[in-house]
Amino acid sequence: MDLAVVAKEIKKDDLLQMYYYLRLTRTLEERITALYRQGRIMGGVYTSHGMEAIAVGYASALERDDIIAPYHRDMGAFLIRGITPGEVIAQYLGKRTGPTKGKDGNVHIGDLKRGVIGFVSHLADNLPVATGAALAFKMRGESRVVITNTGDGGTSRGDFHEALNFASVRKLPVVFFCNNNQYAYSTPLHLQMAIRDVVERAKAYAMPGEIVDGNDVAEVYLAAKRAIQRARSGEGPTFIEAKTMRMHGHSEHDSAKYVPRELLEEWKKRDPIMKAEQMLKQLGYGDKATLKEIEERVKKEVEAGVEFAEQSPLPEGREVLDGVFATEDEVQP
Amino acid sequence: MTTAAAQEVTYLEAISQALDEEMARDERVFLMGEDIGPYGGAFRITEGFQKKYGEWRVLDTPLSESGFVGAAIGAAMMGMRPVVEMQFADFISCAFDQITEVAAKNHYRWGAAVPMVIRAPFGGGVHGGPFHSECPEGWFFHSPGLKIVAPSTPYDAKGLLKAAIRDPNPVIYFEHKFLYRRIKAVLPQEDFIVPIGKAEVKRTGGDITVVTYGATVHLALEAAELLVKEGIDLEIVDLRTLIPLDKETIFASVRKTSKAIMLHEDNKTGGIGAEIAALLAEECFDCLDGPILRIAAPDTPVPFSTPLEEYFLPKVGDIVAAARKLAAY
């Protein structure tokens, strides 16, 4: 079906806002990559280059009180939840103004006030946690929903299966995304699983599953909306496989030579930002001036973020001792 | 009129009472685990609970330790107070990753409080073999961000569980299976807690300090009764909480007696006794009048057959022998 026809279901402002977040994600991550190449960032840099539409699509579909438990290529979701570019860069620089105050790095960003459950490197660990958040909502009769995501590799872990099973048995209001970017670090999909589509895994849990074009923000958004609606109305979890391609290495230090160049060339033609622009033009929403304005705005915000992060203080060494245990006033009401 | 004997409860009943009272007191408290619903749990601790509190507050889970511990973490972060039953502490290995990497670190990393309890029925003497008798507390003793408690009496069992449920952090509650129906006490009628982080001197004595917790507290008390006839007076420090460790109480006792025995049922190497012995060597060296001795299980899995298990578990005789040796210094 023609994309623009489908996207007509979405309000113009929402589509333009998604375009803004796609651009913001791309610009921010490109800036972080540049900082890394200048040697100003220590540790790993994990980006969503070429996959921005997934996080932007699903996070745009949520309401304010909903919760996300993202994985490490969901920068757009952080931004939509209100984590600022400055905070992201501060996190990468190990500054005290990063969401983890220097305790953790890069995309390990969590903030319950903004509905973000912090990512754990042990892939799929947060999927059971997401089911637990959804369990709390269901027990209390709240209409809140949780969206969680993992890569194709993460779906091989036991925690993935334990989470889907429990969510399905108890009909919990959770949506499982799988960002199928075809490589788990260097391991291609066919060495990760014997099935062709990740979505087949959902069948074992009697969970409805759907494949979407992960490079099409409107398609991701609409699929997320349907799944969220299903979750909110008490019908239980949904599994969504977003097919995409990781255009950079696992981390910026990884040249990803194991990925055939032709494959990357092919996927380059399906770049999510380019696709979004085409769609906006087709719908008559994206005149040149509007898109240019968004591009300029995003650049300014990212540069302001770099400045904020660079001017932020580093934590002091002794702060390492703080926060091992929580106090009662930190418990969520 | 009820007699004192009629009010006696077992260690197991004390745990059950704590759960019941906390669930009645705070609607955020709910239970998760395998077979805890209509069946009432492998040890019948939650018998009748589902009828009283419903299917969602006494939640039977799939056989999926990592999955339901993870779910408890998520629910706790959203403001619930989950209490997870591990059926047998041995199965906690399946949830190790969720406990050490997620529950233990979330607050430190990004400030999310995880107020949850994991009940872990542990320990031997019940012919459970290698997968139903383990003492896995050492695995978690080394993992910052968790609190660990291990009561030895019905009073402590009830008071520590209530404190654990009210604590804003992940707490692993090691309840000793051997004590379930063997230890009884009369408990106060009113609400009480045993504060986390406070050891208790279960017996005062002037000659040798025995630092211990869980079922071996009772072995130490038995040994003390035998040794008093020989003129050796043991002081028994029951840790009750393993993390955070009550160093002050341990040090004060050892400073008084000048001699120390570490006693636990867990394997010897890398056990909690080893850590306390190292602390004493660092902090109390000047007042020690003899070597710090350790009594623990050998470094083997827990065996099944009676003579093997008897050989494996620490015994009263081991404590008596160690005390005699130390008394000679």
XYZ file of C-alpha atoms in Angstrom:
662
model
C 0.000 0.000 0.000
C 1.133 3.522 -0.684
C 2.833 4.819 2.377
C 1.398 8.271 2.225
C -2.087 6.844 2.055
C -1.505 4.929 5.270
C 0.139 7.915 6.908
C -2.966 10.011 6.248
C -4.351 8.460 9.424
C -1.735 10.437 11.337
C -2.110 14.118 12.107
C 0.177 16.496 10.259
C 1.637 17.900 13.455
C 2.403 14.439 14.758
C 4.165 13.508 11.522
C 6.200 16.685 11.551
C 7.073 16.092 15.179
C 8.286 12.592 14.316
C 10.350 14.035 11.514
C 11.854 16.476 13.991
C 12.816 13.631 16.336
C 14.272 11.592 13.476
C 16.433 14.538 12.566
C 17.329 15.269 16.185
C 18.364 11.656 16.724
C 20.484 11.568 13.562
C 22.150 14.909 14.233
C 22.806 14.139 17.885
C 24.292 10.733 17.159
C 26.413 12.087 14.331
C 27.723 14.706 16.721
C 28.472 12.075 19.347
C 30.291 9.991 16.720
C 32.340 13.058 15.766
C 33.212 13.690 19.419
C 34.246 10.049 19.693
C 36.515 10.338 16.641
C 38.084 13.412 18.224
C 38.894 11.288 21.240
C 36.614 13.297 23.506
C 34.421 10.360 24.467
C 35.684 7.373 26.346
C 33.996 3.995 26.157
C 31.553 2.691 23.596
C 29.319 4.709 21.295
C 26.210 2.803 20.245
C 24.078 4.527 17.668
C 20.842 3.973 15.837
C 22.096 5.221 12.433
C 19.607 3.988 9.866
C 17.201 2.669 12.480
C 15.936 5.913 13.970
C 12.373 5.347 12.824
C 11.757 2.487 15.264
C 12.300 4.322 18.542
C 10.797 7.534 17.193
C 7.778 5.628 15.902
C 6.996 3.647 19.023
C 7.748 6.385 21.543
C 5.561 8.848 19.609
C 2.635 6.481 19.983
C 2.715 6.526 23.799
C 0.896 8.723 26.294
C 2.674 10.711 28.956
C 2.086 8.243 31.810
C 3.277 5.220 29.860
C 6.676 3.639 30.387
C 9.465 2.558 28.091
C 12.207 0.016 28.678
C 14.342 0.676 25.610
C 17.435 -1.066 24.363
C 20.677 0.535 23.284
C 19.626 1.759 19.845
C 16.569 3.720 20.936
C 17.955 7.240 21.170
C 14.811 8.703 19.641
C 12.757 7.259 22.488
C 14.931 8.955 25.125
C 14.505 12.287 23.357
C 10.750 11.909 23.058
C 10.500 11.110 26.761
C 12.219 14.412 27.459
C 15.843 13.468 27.979
C 17.655 16.430 26.421
C 20.527 16.268 23.911
C 22.655 17.993 26.551
C 21.929 15.288 29.094
C 22.723 12.579 26.548
C 26.084 14.129 25.708
C 26.801 14.722 29.408
C 26.090 11.039 29.964
C 28.569 10.148 27.219
C 31.175 12.458 28.749
C 30.676 10.996 32.236
C 29.456 14.327 33.604
C 27.426 14.786 36.762
C 24.561 16.284 34.748
C 24.053 13.038 32.827
C 21.035 11.013 33.959
C 23.286 8.548 35.806
C 25.616 11.231 37.239
C 28.640 9.457 35.822
C 27.802 6.119 37.394
C 27.028 4.607 34.017
C 27.819 5.624 30.470
C 26.533 6.188 26.954
C 22.987 4.901 26.357
C 22.493 3.518 29.865
C 19.977 6.207 30.590
C 17.125 5.747 33.025
C 14.736 8.160 34.682
C 11.465 7.007 36.201
C 10.106 10.555 36.379
C 10.198 10.629 32.609
C 9.043 7.033 32.270
C 12.336 5.529 31.169
C 13.625 2.267 32.619
C 17.421 2.192 32.394
C 18.967 -0.150 29.874
C 20.963 -3.162 31.097
C 23.748 -4.452 28.842
C 22.677 -8.044 29.415
C 20.309 -7.999 26.486
C 16.668 -8.769 27.135
C 17.116 -8.338 30.912
C 14.651 -5.487 30.874
C 11.921 -7.476 29.154
C 10.853 -9.269 32.358
C 11.196 -5.931 34.149
C 8.847 -4.364 31.608
C 6.315 -7.127 32.233
C 6.542 -6.332 35.949
C 5.811 -2.663 35.369
C 2.843 -3.742 33.250
C 1.787 -6.123 36.011
C 1.731 -3.241 38.487
C -0.476 -1.218 36.117
C -2.840 -4.121 35.632
C -3.053 -4.895 39.355
C -3.883 -1.273 40.141
C -6.359 -0.966 37.307
C -4.404 1.805 35.609
C -4.625 2.158 31.853
C -0.882 2.637 31.442
C 1.177 0.682 28.933
C 4.811 -0.384 28.714
C 6.830 -0.637 25.515
C 10.091 -2.511 25.549
C 12.551 -3.307 22.813
C 15.450 -5.607 22.110
C 17.490 -6.598 19.091
C 17.303 -9.803 17.115
C 20.176 -11.197 19.189
C 18.375 -10.456 22.439
C 15.496 -12.677 21.414
C 17.739 -15.721 21.832
C 17.985 -15.129 25.565
C 15.888 -16.970 28.085
C 14.701 -13.718 29.615
C 13.059 -12.786 26.306
C 11.052 -16.002 26.351
C 10.273 -15.806 30.063
C 8.974 -12.282 29.597
C 6.776 -13.060 26.595
C 5.383 -16.136 28.272
C 4.507 -14.383 31.521
C 3.048 -11.354 29.755
C 0.868 -13.555 27.607
C -0.312 -15.837 30.416
C -1.354 -12.796 32.480
C -2.482 -10.623 29.529
C -0.260 -7.751 30.614
C -0.360 -4.315 28.968
C 3.061 -4.516 27.359
C 4.259 -4.221 23.775
C 7.411 -6.063 22.770
C 9.381 -4.561 19.933
C 12.214 -6.343 18.214
C 14.635 -4.165 16.340
C 15.740 -6.749 13.790
C 18.802 -5.104 12.302
C 20.133 -8.439 11.054
C 23.350 -8.480 13.044
C 23.971 -9.037 16.736
C 27.404 -7.448 16.915
C 28.981 -9.548 14.136
C 26.638 -12.537 14.291
C 24.218 -12.625 11.351
C 20.605 -13.566 11.825
C 20.972 -17.048 10.325
C 23.474 -17.989 13.017
C 21.246 -16.461 15.678
C 18.078 -18.394 14.910
C 16.861 -21.117 12.567
C 13.632 -19.276 11.800
C 13.362 -16.681 9.067
C 11.360 -14.039 10.873
C 11.802 -13.188 14.527
C 8.060 -12.709 14.798
C 7.636 -16.475 14.664
C 8.885 -16.597 18.240
C 5.692 -14.893 19.394
C 3.546 -17.784 18.151
C 4.865 -20.007 20.930
C 3.262 -17.629 23.413
C -0.050 -17.243 21.579
C 0.865 -13.620 21.127
C -0.190 -11.663 18.058
C 2.838 -10.694 16.037
C 3.397 -8.332 13.194
C 6.256 -7.400 10.886
C 6.737 -3.747 10.020
C 9.187 -1.815 7.895
C 11.470 -0.481 10.593
C 12.653 2.276 8.305
C 9.204 3.734 7.943
C 8.305 5.883 10.907
C 4.616 6.036 10.028
C 4.316 2.281 9.745
C 6.091 1.752 13.067
C 3.932 4.408 14.724
C 0.669 2.926 13.457
C 1.647 -0.608 14.467
C 2.635 0.668 17.914
C -0.686 2.526 18.198
C -2.634 -0.661 17.430
C -0.613 -2.681 19.928
C -0.933 0.005 22.598
C -4.673 0.169 22.038
C -4.855 -3.608 22.414
C -2.783 -3.474 25.612
C -4.815 -0.631 27.095
C -8.075 -2.395 26.475
C -6.917 -5.423 28.448
C -6.302 -7.765 25.535
C -2.674 -8.333 26.432
C 0.731 -8.092 24.810
C 1.736 -7.789 21.169
C 5.020 -8.545 19.447
C 6.263 -6.292 16.674
C 9.272 -7.136 14.552
C 10.687 -4.037 12.913
C 12.925 -5.029 10.028
C 15.855 -2.727 9.500
C 19.617 -2.637 9.001
C 22.347 -1.403 11.277
C 24.244 1.057 9.111
C 27.200 1.481 11.484
C 29.200 -1.056 13.469
C 28.008 -2.517 16.750
C 29.901 0.337 18.358
C 31.707 3.174 16.612
C 35.009 1.338 17.041
C 33.633 -1.507 14.907
C 34.046 -1.020 11.136
C 31.507 -3.821 10.543
C 33.547 -5.384 7.735
C 31.519 -8.537 8.234
C 28.483 -6.846 6.645
C 28.431 -7.133 2.823
C 28.789 -3.652 1.315
C 26.048 -4.335 -1.247
C 23.637 -4.960 1.572
C 24.429 -1.594 3.094
C 24.096 0.112 -0.284
C 20.690 -1.431 -0.720
C 19.500 -0.304 2.728
C 20.935 3.152 2.243
C 18.240 3.672 -0.361
C 15.691 3.035 2.348
C 17.079 5.535 4.841
C 14.345 6.377 7.367
C 14.870 10.126 7.204
C 14.775 10.141 3.437
C 11.654 8.014 3.521
C 9.998 10.360 6.001
C 10.806 13.329 3.808
C 9.305 11.653 0.764
C 6.196 10.822 2.719
C 5.811 14.377 4.025
C 6.217 15.737 0.511
C 3.683 13.296 -0.868
C 1.197 14.351 1.773
C 1.919 17.976 1.108
C 3.171 18.526 4.662
C 6.830 18.898 3.966
C 7.642 21.989 1.958
C 11.306 22.828 1.692
C 11.160 25.711 4.139
C 9.518 23.620 6.874
C 12.054 20.824 6.585
C 14.948 23.264 6.449
C 13.659 25.010 9.545
C 13.537 21.707 11.435
C 17.050 20.876 10.319
C 18.367 24.218 11.540
C 16.509 23.981 14.836
C 17.920 20.528 15.484
C 21.478 21.611 14.773
C 21.165 24.482 17.231
C 19.759 22.219 19.918
C 22.544 19.704 19.519
C 25.232 22.385 19.636
C 23.641 23.856 22.747
C 23.726 20.346 24.156
C 27.432 19.968 23.442
C 28.072 23.252 25.186
C 25.954 22.305 28.177
C 27.716 18.957 28.509
C 31.193 20.339 28.115
C 30.575 23.022 30.715
C 29.060 20.554 33.147
C 31.209 19.367 36.029
C 32.624 15.892 36.285
C 31.625 14.020 39.432
C 34.167 13.904 42.212
C 35.836 10.564 42.855
C 34.299 10.071 46.258
C 30.799 10.205 44.735
C 31.454 6.596 43.725
C 30.327 5.682 47.236
C 26.923 7.369 46.948
C 23.669 5.676 46.124
C 24.322 1.966 46.612
C 21.131 1.839 48.653
C 17.870 3.729 48.242
C 16.026 5.656 50.926
C 12.304 5.410 51.567
C 11.538 8.793 49.973
C 12.917 7.537 46.668
C 10.335 4.758 46.376
C 7.683 5.430 43.727
C 4.350 6.324 45.303
C -7.401 -18.473 79.176
C -4.786 -19.360 76.627
C -1.582 -20.863 77.822
C 1.849 -19.705 76.726
C 2.326 -23.010 74.926
C -0.817 -22.442 72.885
C 0.602 -19.165 71.593
C 3.859 -20.725 70.482
C 4.511 -20.506 66.786
C 7.065 -22.238 64.648
C 9.684 -20.441 62.566
C 7.548 -21.295 59.530
C 4.386 -19.885 61.092
C 6.287 -16.746 62.015
C 7.158 -16.217 58.346
C 3.568 -16.837 57.364
C 2.321 -14.355 59.979
C 4.726 -11.699 58.762
C 3.475 -12.079 55.189
C -0.146 -12.032 56.254
C 0.217 -8.977 58.467
C 2.199 -7.016 55.887
C -0.319 -7.832 53.165
C -3.135 -6.690 55.414
C -1.247 -3.549 56.414
C -0.122 -2.445 52.953
C -2.025 -3.176 49.771
C 1.107 -2.644 47.689
C 2.510 -5.888 49.117
C 1.905 -8.905 46.910
C 3.392 -12.375 46.558
C 4.810 -14.087 43.483
C 6.216 -17.552 43.058
C 5.718 -21.109 41.944
C 2.824 -23.036 43.492
C 2.128 -20.446 46.169
C -1.568 -20.086 45.283
C -4.135 -22.846 45.875
C -1.349 -25.260 46.811
C 0.013 -22.887 49.433
C 3.674 -23.177 48.521
C 6.078 -26.106 48.650
C 6.352 -25.618 52.429
C 2.757 -24.408 52.939
C 3.812 -20.943 54.051
C 1.121 -19.251 51.945
C -1.627 -21.744 52.666
C -4.997 -19.995 52.466
C -3.467 -16.735 51.277
C -4.951 -16.772 47.806
C -8.424 -17.281 49.185
C -7.917 -14.300 51.452
C -6.104 -11.927 49.103
C -7.083 -13.054 45.618
C -5.375 -14.343 42.527
C -3.470 -11.153 41.740
C -1.947 -10.596 45.168
C -0.908 -14.222 45.518
C 0.328 -14.794 42.051
C 1.241 -18.258 40.811
C 3.972 -17.831 38.214
C 5.275 -19.984 35.392
C 8.393 -22.008 36.208
C 10.550 -19.064 35.334
C 12.745 -17.641 38.087
C 14.496 -15.018 36.003
C 11.189 -13.973 34.470
C 9.331 -13.485 37.716
C 12.209 -11.899 39.603
C 12.515 -9.473 36.691
C 8.789 -8.842 36.867
C 9.058 -8.193 40.600
C 11.759 -5.618 39.888
C 9.527 -3.850 37.381
C 6.547 -3.877 39.725
C 8.700 -2.634 42.620
C 9.967 0.267 40.549
C 6.357 1.188 39.791
C 5.563 1.441 43.501
C 4.524 -2.088 44.430
C 6.134 -4.168 47.187
C 6.585 -7.644 45.711
C 7.673 -10.599 47.811
C 9.006 -13.390 45.645
C 9.205 -16.972 46.877
C 12.135 -18.902 45.479
C 10.659 -22.283 46.558
C 14.207 -23.550 47.165
C 17.096 -21.117 47.491
C 19.049 -23.328 45.093
C 16.863 -22.169 42.202
C 17.987 -18.602 42.788
C 20.842 -19.333 40.385
C 18.303 -19.098 37.548
C 17.530 -15.543 38.636
C 21.102 -14.584 39.478
C 21.405 -12.182 36.580
C 18.199 -10.307 37.409
C 19.201 -10.025 41.067
C 22.823 -8.968 40.681
C 22.673 -6.982 37.440
C 19.248 -5.400 37.545
C 17.845 -5.277 41.097
C 21.177 -4.605 42.793
C 22.359 -1.925 40.377
C 19.289 0.054 39.336
C 19.404 2.499 42.207
C 23.133 3.028 42.021
C 23.091 3.510 38.248
C 20.076 5.682 37.734
C 18.341 6.240 41.036
C 15.430 3.811 40.770
C 14.464 2.289 44.107
C 13.631 -1.424 43.944
C 11.719 -2.287 47.130
C 11.345 -6.051 46.844
C 11.998 -9.181 48.869
C 13.171 -12.564 47.663
C 12.412 -15.337 50.118
C 15.004 -18.068 49.697
C 14.474 -21.278 51.712
C 18.037 -22.500 52.158
C 20.182 -24.988 54.006
C 20.653 -28.686 54.567
C 19.861 -31.334 57.110
C 16.730 -32.258 55.193
C 18.203 -34.823 52.759
C 17.585 -32.535 49.844
C 20.804 -33.287 47.992
C 22.798 -30.945 45.761
C 19.798 -28.963 44.436
C 17.570 -28.557 47.480
C 19.990 -27.833 50.321
C 22.370 -25.142 49.186
C 23.455 -22.067 51.104
C 23.905 -19.546 48.263
C 24.226 -16.400 50.387
C 27.909 -16.044 49.532
C 27.054 -15.424 45.875
C 25.121 -12.312 46.814
C 27.311 -11.215 49.728
C 29.730 -10.034 47.054
C 27.146 -8.019 45.112
C 26.740 -4.380 46.207
C 23.185 -3.053 46.251
C 21.483 -6.012 47.887
C 20.583 -6.445 51.515
C 20.769 -9.965 52.907
C 19.135 -11.286 56.054
C 19.128 -14.760 57.614
C 17.028 -15.196 60.774
C 17.603 -17.981 63.284
C 14.511 -17.703 65.512
C 10.765 -17.253 64.998
C 11.006 -13.752 66.479
C 13.757 -12.729 64.090
C 12.066 -14.537 61.204
C 8.933 -12.471 61.646
C 10.606 -9.209 62.544
C 13.196 -9.358 59.779
C 10.668 -10.281 57.112
C 8.502 -7.337 58.081
C 11.541 -5.072 58.013
C 12.582 -6.505 54.638
C 9.156 -5.845 53.133
C 9.243 -2.258 54.399
C 12.797 -1.659 53.181
C 13.185 0.466 50.026
C 15.859 -1.888 48.648
C 16.046 -5.409 47.243
C 16.406 -7.775 50.199
C 17.202 -11.468 49.985
C 15.643 -13.244 52.934
C 17.355 -16.558 53.631
C 15.015 -18.708 55.701
C 16.489 -21.954 56.950
C 14.406 -25.010 56.087
C 15.803 -27.088 58.937
C 14.315 -24.608 61.404
C 10.851 -24.440 59.838
C 9.105 -26.814 62.211
C 11.817 -27.429 64.766
C 12.075 -24.023 66.427
C 9.158 -22.494 68.302
C 8.607 -19.365 70.326
C 5.910 -17.179 71.755
C 5.759 -13.943 69.787
C 4.462 -10.554 70.869
C 0.874 -9.797 69.897
C 1.701 -6.301 68.693
C 3.416 -5.302 65.470
C 7.205 -5.412 65.666
C 10.181 -5.452 63.359
C 13.770 -6.567 63.762
C 15.849 -3.802 62.192
C 17.993 -4.780 59.222
C 21.691 -4.327 59.936
C 21.660 -5.233 63.622
C 23.315 -8.368 64.922
C 22.296 -9.793 68.278
C 24.337 -11.378 71.003
C 22.245 -14.498 71.489
C 24.340 -15.637 74.450
C 26.798 -13.585 76.432
C 30.059 -15.139 77.463
C 33.560 -14.037 78.275
C 35.925 -16.499 76.624
C 35.336 -17.002 72.910
C 33.102 -15.242 70.360
C 31.249 -17.408 67.879
C 30.012 -15.383 64.904
C 27.230 -17.186 63.101
C 23.723 -16.977 61.542
C 20.840 -19.197 60.511
C 20.573 -22.793 61.723
C 24.112 -22.942 63.074
C 23.162 -20.429 65.772
C 21.387 -23.321 67.477
C 24.434 -25.576 67.171
C 26.519 -22.885 68.815
C 23.998 -22.561 71.653
C 24.108 -26.324 72.178
C 27.891 -26.336 72.162
C 27.928 -23.487 74.675
C 25.869 -25.566 77.121
C 28.383 -28.428 76.875
C 31.425 -26.178 77.113
C 30.239 -24.295 80.164
C 30.800 -27.510 82.123
C 34.443 -27.360 81.049
C 34.706 -23.750 82.132
C 34.665 -22.352 78.581
C 32.164 -19.539 78.192
C 31.062 -18.840 74.611
C 29.588 -15.574 73.429
C 27.339 -16.127 70.427
C 26.828 -13.327 67.936
C 23.931 -14.020 65.601
C 24.467 -11.776 62.593
C 20.782 -11.852 61.541
C 21.707 -9.433 58.738
C 24.611 -10.348 56.478
C 24.497 -7.132 54.414
C 24.874 -4.503 55.766
C 27.106 -6.262 58.253
C 26.950 -5.099 61.876
C 30.693 -4.760 62.329
C 30.398 -2.874 65.620
C 28.682 -5.740 67.412
C 31.178 -8.276 66.049
C 34.201 -6.153 66.934
C 32.874 -5.289 70.398
C 32.395 -8.954 71.195
C 35.809 -10.007 69.914
C 37.468 -7.134 71.745
C 35.864 -8.487 74.891
C 36.687 -12.182 74.422
C 39.908 -11.884 72.343
C 39.092 -15.086 70.496
C 36.845 -15.788 67.564
C 35.239 -18.684 65.710
C 33.404 -18.162 62.433
C 30.617 -20.671 62.036
C 28.363 -21.210 59.028
C 26.768 -23.941 56.991
C 27.885 -22.493 53.647
C 31.055 -23.802 52.013
C 34.249 -22.614 53.631
C 36.113 -20.962 50.754
C 34.994 -17.424 50.083
C 32.229 -17.692 52.639
C 30.980 -14.951 54.900
C 33.168 -16.265 57.712
C 36.239 -15.629 55.567
C 35.274 -12.000 55.123
C 34.631 -11.483 58.828
C 37.906 -13.192 59.703
C 39.689 -10.767 57.369
C 37.879 -7.817 58.971
C 38.914 -9.000 62.429
C 42.508 -9.355 61.260
C 42.376 -5.764 59.977
C 40.483 -4.149 62.830
C 40.988 -6.268 65.954
C 44.445 -7.791 65.508
C 45.772 -6.153 68.671
C 43.216 -7.798 70.884
C 43.328 -11.329 69.428
C 44.781 -14.019 71.663
C 44.611 -16.857 69.156
C 43.953 -17.670 65.520
C 40.540 -16.927 64.032
C 39.031 -20.348 63.385
C 36.458 -21.218 60.759
C 33.867 -23.953 60.962
C 31.990 -24.412 57.701
C 30.922 -27.030 55.203
C 33.698 -28.480 53.064
C 34.077 -27.193 49.519
C 31.790 -29.736 47.937
C 28.196 -29.630 46.752
C 25.674 -30.686 49.404
C 25.466 -34.507 49.292
C 22.332 -36.607 49.578
C 23.034 -39.807 51.544
C 22.733 -39.575 55.339
C 26.363 -40.298 56.312
C 27.616 -37.973 53.607
C 25.331 -35.152 54.628
C 26.183 -35.670 58.303
C 29.850 -35.440 57.469
C 29.232 -32.357 55.355
C 27.265 -30.261 57.841
C 28.957 -28.462 60.740
C 28.279 -30.233 64.046
C 28.236 -29.367 67.741
C 31.396 -31.454 68.125
C 33.231 -29.239 65.636
C 32.439 -26.182 67.733
C 33.450 -27.931 70.961
C 36.763 -29.011 69.418
C 37.492 -25.557 68.012
C 36.639 -23.903 71.334
C 38.932 -26.250 73.245
C 41.739 -25.522 70.827
C 41.246 -21.780 71.155
C 40.857 -21.931 74.925
C 44.331 -23.461 75.137
C 45.913 -20.296 73.704
